[in-house]
XYZ file of N, CA, C and O in Angstrom:
472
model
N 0.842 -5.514 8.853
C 1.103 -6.925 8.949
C 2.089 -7.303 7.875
O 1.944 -7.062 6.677
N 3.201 -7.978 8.484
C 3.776 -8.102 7.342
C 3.976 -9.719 7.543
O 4.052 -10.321 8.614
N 4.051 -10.342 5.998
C 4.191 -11.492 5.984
C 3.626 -12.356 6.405
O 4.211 -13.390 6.728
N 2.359 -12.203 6.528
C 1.312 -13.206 6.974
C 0.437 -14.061 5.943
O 0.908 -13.979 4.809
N -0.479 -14.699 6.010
C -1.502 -15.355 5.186
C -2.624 -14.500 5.705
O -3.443 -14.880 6.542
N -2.594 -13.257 5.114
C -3.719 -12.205 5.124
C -5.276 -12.319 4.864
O -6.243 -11.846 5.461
N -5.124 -13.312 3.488
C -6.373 -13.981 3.150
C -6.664 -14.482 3.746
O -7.846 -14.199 3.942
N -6.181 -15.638 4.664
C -6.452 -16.386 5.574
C -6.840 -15.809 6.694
O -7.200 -16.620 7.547
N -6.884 -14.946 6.930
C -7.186 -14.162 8.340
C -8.099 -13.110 8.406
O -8.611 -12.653 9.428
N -8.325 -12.640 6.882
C -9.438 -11.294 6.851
C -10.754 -11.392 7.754
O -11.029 -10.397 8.425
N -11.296 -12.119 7.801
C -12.401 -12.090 8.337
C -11.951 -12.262 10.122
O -12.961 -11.775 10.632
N -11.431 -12.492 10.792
C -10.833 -11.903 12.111
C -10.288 -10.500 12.267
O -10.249 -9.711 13.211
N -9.772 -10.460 10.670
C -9.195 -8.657 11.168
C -10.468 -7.993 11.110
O -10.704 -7.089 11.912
N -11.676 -8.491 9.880
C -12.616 -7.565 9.873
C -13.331 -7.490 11.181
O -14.063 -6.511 11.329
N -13.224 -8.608 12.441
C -14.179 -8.422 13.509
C -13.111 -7.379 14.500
O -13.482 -6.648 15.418
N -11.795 -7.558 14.029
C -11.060 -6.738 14.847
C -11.725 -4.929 14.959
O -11.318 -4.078 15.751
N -12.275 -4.841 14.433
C -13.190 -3.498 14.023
C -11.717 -2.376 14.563
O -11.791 -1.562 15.483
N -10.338 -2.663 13.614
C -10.012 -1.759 13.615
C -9.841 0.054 12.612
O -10.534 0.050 11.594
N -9.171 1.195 12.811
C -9.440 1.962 12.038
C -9.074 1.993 11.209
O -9.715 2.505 10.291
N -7.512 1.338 10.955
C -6.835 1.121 9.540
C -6.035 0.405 9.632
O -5.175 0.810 10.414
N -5.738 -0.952 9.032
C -4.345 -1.575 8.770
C -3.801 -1.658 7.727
O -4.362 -1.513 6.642
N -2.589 -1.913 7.904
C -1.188 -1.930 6.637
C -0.655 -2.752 6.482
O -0.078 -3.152 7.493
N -0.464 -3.514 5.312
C -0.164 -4.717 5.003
C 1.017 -4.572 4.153
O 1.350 -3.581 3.502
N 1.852 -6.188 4.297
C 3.283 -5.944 3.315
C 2.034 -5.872 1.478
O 0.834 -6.146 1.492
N 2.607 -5.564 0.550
C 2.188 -5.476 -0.134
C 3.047 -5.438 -1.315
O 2.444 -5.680 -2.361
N 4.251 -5.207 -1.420
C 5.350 -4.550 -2.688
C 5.894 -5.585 -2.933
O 6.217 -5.651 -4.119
N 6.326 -7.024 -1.959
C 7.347 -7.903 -2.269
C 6.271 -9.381 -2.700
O 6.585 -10.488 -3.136
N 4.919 -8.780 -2.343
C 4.337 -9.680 -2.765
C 3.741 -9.496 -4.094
O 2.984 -10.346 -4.563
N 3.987 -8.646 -4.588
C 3.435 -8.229 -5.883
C 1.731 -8.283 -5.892
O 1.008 -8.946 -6.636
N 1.347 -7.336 -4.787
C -0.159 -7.246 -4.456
C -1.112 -8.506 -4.508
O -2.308 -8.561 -4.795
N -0.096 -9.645 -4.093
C -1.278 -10.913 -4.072
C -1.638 -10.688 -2.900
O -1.917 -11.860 -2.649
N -1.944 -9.980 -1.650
C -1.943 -10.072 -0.633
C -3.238 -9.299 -0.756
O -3.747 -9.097 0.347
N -3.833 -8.870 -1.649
C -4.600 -8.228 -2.426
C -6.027 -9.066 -2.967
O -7.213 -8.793 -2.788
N -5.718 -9.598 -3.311
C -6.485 -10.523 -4.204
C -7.968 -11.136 -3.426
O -8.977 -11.348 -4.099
N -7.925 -11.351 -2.088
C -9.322 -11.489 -1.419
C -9.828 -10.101 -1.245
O -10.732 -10.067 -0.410
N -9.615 -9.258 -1.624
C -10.398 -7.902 -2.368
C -11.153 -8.173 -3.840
O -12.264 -7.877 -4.278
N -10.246 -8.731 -4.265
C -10.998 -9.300 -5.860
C -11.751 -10.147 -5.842
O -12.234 -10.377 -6.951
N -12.199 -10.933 -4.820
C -12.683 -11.976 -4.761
C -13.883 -11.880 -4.120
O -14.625 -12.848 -3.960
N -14.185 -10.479 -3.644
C -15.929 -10.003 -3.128
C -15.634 -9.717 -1.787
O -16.600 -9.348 -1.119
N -13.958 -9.832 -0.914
C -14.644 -9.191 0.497
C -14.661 -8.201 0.837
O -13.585 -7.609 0.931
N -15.732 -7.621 1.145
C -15.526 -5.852 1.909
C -14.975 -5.622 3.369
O -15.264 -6.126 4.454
N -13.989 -4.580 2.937
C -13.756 -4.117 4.352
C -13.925 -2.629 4.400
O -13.603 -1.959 3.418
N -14.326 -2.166 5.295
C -14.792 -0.787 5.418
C -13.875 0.151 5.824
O -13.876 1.335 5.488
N -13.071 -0.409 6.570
C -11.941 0.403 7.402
C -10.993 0.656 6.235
O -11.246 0.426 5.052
N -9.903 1.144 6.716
C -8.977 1.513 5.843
C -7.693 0.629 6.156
O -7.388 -0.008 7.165
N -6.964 0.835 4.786
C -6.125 0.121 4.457
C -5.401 0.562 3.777
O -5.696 1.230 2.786
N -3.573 0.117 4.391
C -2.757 0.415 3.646
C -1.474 -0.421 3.328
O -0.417 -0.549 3.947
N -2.000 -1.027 1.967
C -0.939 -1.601 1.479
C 0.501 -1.152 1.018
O 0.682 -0.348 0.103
N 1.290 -1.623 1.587
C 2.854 -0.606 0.962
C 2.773 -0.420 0.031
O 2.041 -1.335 -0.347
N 3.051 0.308 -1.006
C 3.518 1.162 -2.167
C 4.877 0.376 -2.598
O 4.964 -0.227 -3.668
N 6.004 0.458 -1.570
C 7.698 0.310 -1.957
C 8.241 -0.477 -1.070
O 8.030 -0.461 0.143
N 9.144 -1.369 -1.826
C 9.648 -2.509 -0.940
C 10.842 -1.909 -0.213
O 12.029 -1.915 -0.538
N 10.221 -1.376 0.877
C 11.619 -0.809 1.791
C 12.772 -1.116 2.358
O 13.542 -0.500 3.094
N 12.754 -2.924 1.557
C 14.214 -3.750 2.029
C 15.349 -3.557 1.156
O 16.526 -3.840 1.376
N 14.830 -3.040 0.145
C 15.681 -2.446 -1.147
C 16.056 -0.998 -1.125
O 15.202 -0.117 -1.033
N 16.896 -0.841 -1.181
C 17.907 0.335 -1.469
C 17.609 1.137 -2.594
O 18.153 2.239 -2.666
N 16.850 0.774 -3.468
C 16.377 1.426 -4.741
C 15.597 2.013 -4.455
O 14.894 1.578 -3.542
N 15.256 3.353 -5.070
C 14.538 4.426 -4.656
C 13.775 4.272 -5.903
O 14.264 4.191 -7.030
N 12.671 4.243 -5.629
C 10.928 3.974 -6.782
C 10.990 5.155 -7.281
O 11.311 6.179 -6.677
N 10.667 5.047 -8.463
C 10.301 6.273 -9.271
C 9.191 6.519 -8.814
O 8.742 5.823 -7.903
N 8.196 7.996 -9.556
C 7.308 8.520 -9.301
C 6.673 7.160 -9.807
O 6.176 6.231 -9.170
N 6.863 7.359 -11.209
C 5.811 6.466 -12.468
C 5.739 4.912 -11.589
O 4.567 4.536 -11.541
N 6.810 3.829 -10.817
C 6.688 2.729 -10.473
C 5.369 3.004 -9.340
O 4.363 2.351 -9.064
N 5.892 4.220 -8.883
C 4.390 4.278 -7.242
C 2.884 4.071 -7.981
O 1.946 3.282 -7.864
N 3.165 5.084 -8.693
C 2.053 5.451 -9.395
C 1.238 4.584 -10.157
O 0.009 4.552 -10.221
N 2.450 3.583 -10.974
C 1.889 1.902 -10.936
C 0.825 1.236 -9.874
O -0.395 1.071 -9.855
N 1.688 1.004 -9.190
C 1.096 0.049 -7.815
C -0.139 0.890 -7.188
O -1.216 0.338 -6.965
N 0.059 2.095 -6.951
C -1.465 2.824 -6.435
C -2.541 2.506 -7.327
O -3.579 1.977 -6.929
N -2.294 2.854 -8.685
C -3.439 2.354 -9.316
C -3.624 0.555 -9.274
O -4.828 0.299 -9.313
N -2.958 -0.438 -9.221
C -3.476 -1.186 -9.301
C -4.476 -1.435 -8.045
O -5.482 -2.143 -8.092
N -3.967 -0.652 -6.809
C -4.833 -0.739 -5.690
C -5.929 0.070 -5.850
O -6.952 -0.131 -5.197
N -5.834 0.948 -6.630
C -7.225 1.498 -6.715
C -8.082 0.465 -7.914
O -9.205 0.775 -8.313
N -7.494 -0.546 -8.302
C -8.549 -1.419 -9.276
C -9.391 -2.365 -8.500
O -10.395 -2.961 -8.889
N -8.783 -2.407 -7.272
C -9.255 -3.254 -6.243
C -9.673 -3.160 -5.070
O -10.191 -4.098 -4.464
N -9.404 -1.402 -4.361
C -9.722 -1.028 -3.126
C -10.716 0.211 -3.746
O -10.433 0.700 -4.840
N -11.986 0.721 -2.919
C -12.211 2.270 -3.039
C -11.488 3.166 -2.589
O -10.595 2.846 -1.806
N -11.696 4.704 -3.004
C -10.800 5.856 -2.912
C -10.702 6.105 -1.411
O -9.646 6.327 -0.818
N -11.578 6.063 -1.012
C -11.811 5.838 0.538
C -11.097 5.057 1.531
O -10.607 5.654 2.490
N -10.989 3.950 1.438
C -10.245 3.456 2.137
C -8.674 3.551 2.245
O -7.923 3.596 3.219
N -8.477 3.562 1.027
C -7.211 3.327 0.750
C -6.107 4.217 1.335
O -6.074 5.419 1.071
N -5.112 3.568 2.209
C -4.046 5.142 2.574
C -2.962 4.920 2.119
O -2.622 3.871 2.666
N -2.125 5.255 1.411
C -0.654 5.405 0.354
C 0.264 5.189 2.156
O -0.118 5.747 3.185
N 1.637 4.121 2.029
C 2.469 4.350 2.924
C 3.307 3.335 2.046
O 2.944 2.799 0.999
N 4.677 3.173 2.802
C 5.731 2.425 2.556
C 5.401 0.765 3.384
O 5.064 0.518 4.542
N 5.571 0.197 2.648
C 6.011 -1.046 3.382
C 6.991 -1.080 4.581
O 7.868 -0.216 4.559
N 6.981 -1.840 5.501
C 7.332 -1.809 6.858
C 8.543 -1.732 6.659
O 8.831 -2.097 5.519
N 9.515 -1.371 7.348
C 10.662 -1.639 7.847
C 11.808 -0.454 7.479
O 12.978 -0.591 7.121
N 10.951 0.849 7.725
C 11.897 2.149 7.011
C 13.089 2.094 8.412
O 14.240 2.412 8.112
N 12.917 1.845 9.352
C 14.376 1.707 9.968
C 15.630 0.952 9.801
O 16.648 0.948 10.491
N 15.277 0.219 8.566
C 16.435 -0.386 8.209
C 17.207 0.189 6.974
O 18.032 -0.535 6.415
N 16.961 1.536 6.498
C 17.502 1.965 5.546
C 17.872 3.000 5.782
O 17.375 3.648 6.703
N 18.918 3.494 4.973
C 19.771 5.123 5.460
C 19.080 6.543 4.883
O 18.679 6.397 3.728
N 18.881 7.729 5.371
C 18.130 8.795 5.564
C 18.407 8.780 4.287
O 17.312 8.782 3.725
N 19.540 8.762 3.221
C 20.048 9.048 2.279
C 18.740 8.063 0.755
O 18.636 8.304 -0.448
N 18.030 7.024 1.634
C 17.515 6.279 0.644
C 16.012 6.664 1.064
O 15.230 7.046 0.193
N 15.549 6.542 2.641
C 14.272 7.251 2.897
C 14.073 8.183 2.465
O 13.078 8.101 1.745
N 14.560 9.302 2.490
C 14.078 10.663 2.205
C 13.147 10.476 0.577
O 11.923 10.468 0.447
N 14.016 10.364 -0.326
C 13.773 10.410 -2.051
C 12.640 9.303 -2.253
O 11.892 9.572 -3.193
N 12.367 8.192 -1.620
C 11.520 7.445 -1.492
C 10.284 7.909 -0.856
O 9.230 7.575 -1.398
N 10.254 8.396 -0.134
C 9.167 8.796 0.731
C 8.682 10.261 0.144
O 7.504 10.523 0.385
N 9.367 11.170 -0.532
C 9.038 12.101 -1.496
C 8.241 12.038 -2.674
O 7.440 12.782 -3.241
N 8.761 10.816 -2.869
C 8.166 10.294 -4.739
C 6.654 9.772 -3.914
O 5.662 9.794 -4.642
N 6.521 9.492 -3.024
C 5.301 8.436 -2.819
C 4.682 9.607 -2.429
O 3.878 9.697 -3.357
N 4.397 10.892 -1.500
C 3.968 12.302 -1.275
C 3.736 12.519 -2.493
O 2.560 12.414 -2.842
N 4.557 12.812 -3.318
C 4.105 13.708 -4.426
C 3.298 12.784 -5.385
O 2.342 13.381 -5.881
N 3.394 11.815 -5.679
C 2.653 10.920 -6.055
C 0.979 10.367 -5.294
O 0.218 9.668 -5.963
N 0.723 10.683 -4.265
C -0.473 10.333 -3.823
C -0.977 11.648 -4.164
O -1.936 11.723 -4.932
N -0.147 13.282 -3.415
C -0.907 14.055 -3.905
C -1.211 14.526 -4.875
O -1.867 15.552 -4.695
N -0.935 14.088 -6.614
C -1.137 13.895 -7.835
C -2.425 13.114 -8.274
O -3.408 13.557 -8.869
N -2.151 11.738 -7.795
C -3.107 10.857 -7.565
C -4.819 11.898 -6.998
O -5.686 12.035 -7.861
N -5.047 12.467 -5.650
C -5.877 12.759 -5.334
C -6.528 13.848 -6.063
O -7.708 14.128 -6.275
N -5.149 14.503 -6.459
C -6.120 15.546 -7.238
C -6.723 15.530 -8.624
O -7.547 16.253 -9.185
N -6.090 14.547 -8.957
C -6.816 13.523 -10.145
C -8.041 13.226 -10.075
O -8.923 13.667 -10.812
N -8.228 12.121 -8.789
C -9.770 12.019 -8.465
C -10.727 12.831 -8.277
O -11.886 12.918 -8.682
N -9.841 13.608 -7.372
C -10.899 15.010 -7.229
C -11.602 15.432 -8.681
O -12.807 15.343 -8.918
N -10.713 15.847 -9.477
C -11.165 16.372 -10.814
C -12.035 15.416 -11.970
O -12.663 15.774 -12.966
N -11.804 14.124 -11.426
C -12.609 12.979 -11.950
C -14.149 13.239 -11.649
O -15.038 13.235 -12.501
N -14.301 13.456 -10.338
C -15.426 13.631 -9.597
C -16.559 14.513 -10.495
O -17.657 14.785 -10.008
């Protein structure tokens, strides 16, 4: 979903009893987030973008790695699925590729972290 009043709508997506949705998340600076902080559970999974894919700038490891953790201050390990914010067809292979690498190698860093947390 991108660009919606998400808060405003959670409790319809939660009857939507779907398996996972993805929300804009990067340009909003994870306020789209925040009725997570605020006590609602959702069980399904969810994936908030990582990288604002309207930008041409390619995210460092360390910026992903930012934003995942703040979603992990607010989502469980479980739910949560690492992706790009919508709209990778509007950018050139030359800017997807290195973007979409850093966020791979960065989730699978991330997991094996937890794992070893465990």
């Amino acid at each position: 979903m991108c660009y919606t009043n998400f808060n405003d709508i959670i409790h319809s997506i939660i009857n939507m009893d779907a398996d996972v949705i993805t929300i804009e998340n990067s340009k909003s600076n994870q306020k789209l987030l925040s009725v997570f902080r605020e006590g609602v559970k959702y069980g399904a999974g969810i994936g908030p973008g990582v990288d604002d894919i309207h930008s041409p700038k390619i995210p460092s490891t360390e910026e992903i790695a930012y934003r995942i953790n703040k979603m992990l201050s607010v989502l469980e390990t479980d739910i949560l699925w690492v992706n790009p914010d919508c709209d990778l067809k509007t950018r050139k292979y030359t800017e997807v590729k290195p973007a979409l690498s850093n966020m791979v190698a960065v989730a699978k860093l991330l997991r094996t972290q937890l794992a070893n947390a465990k």
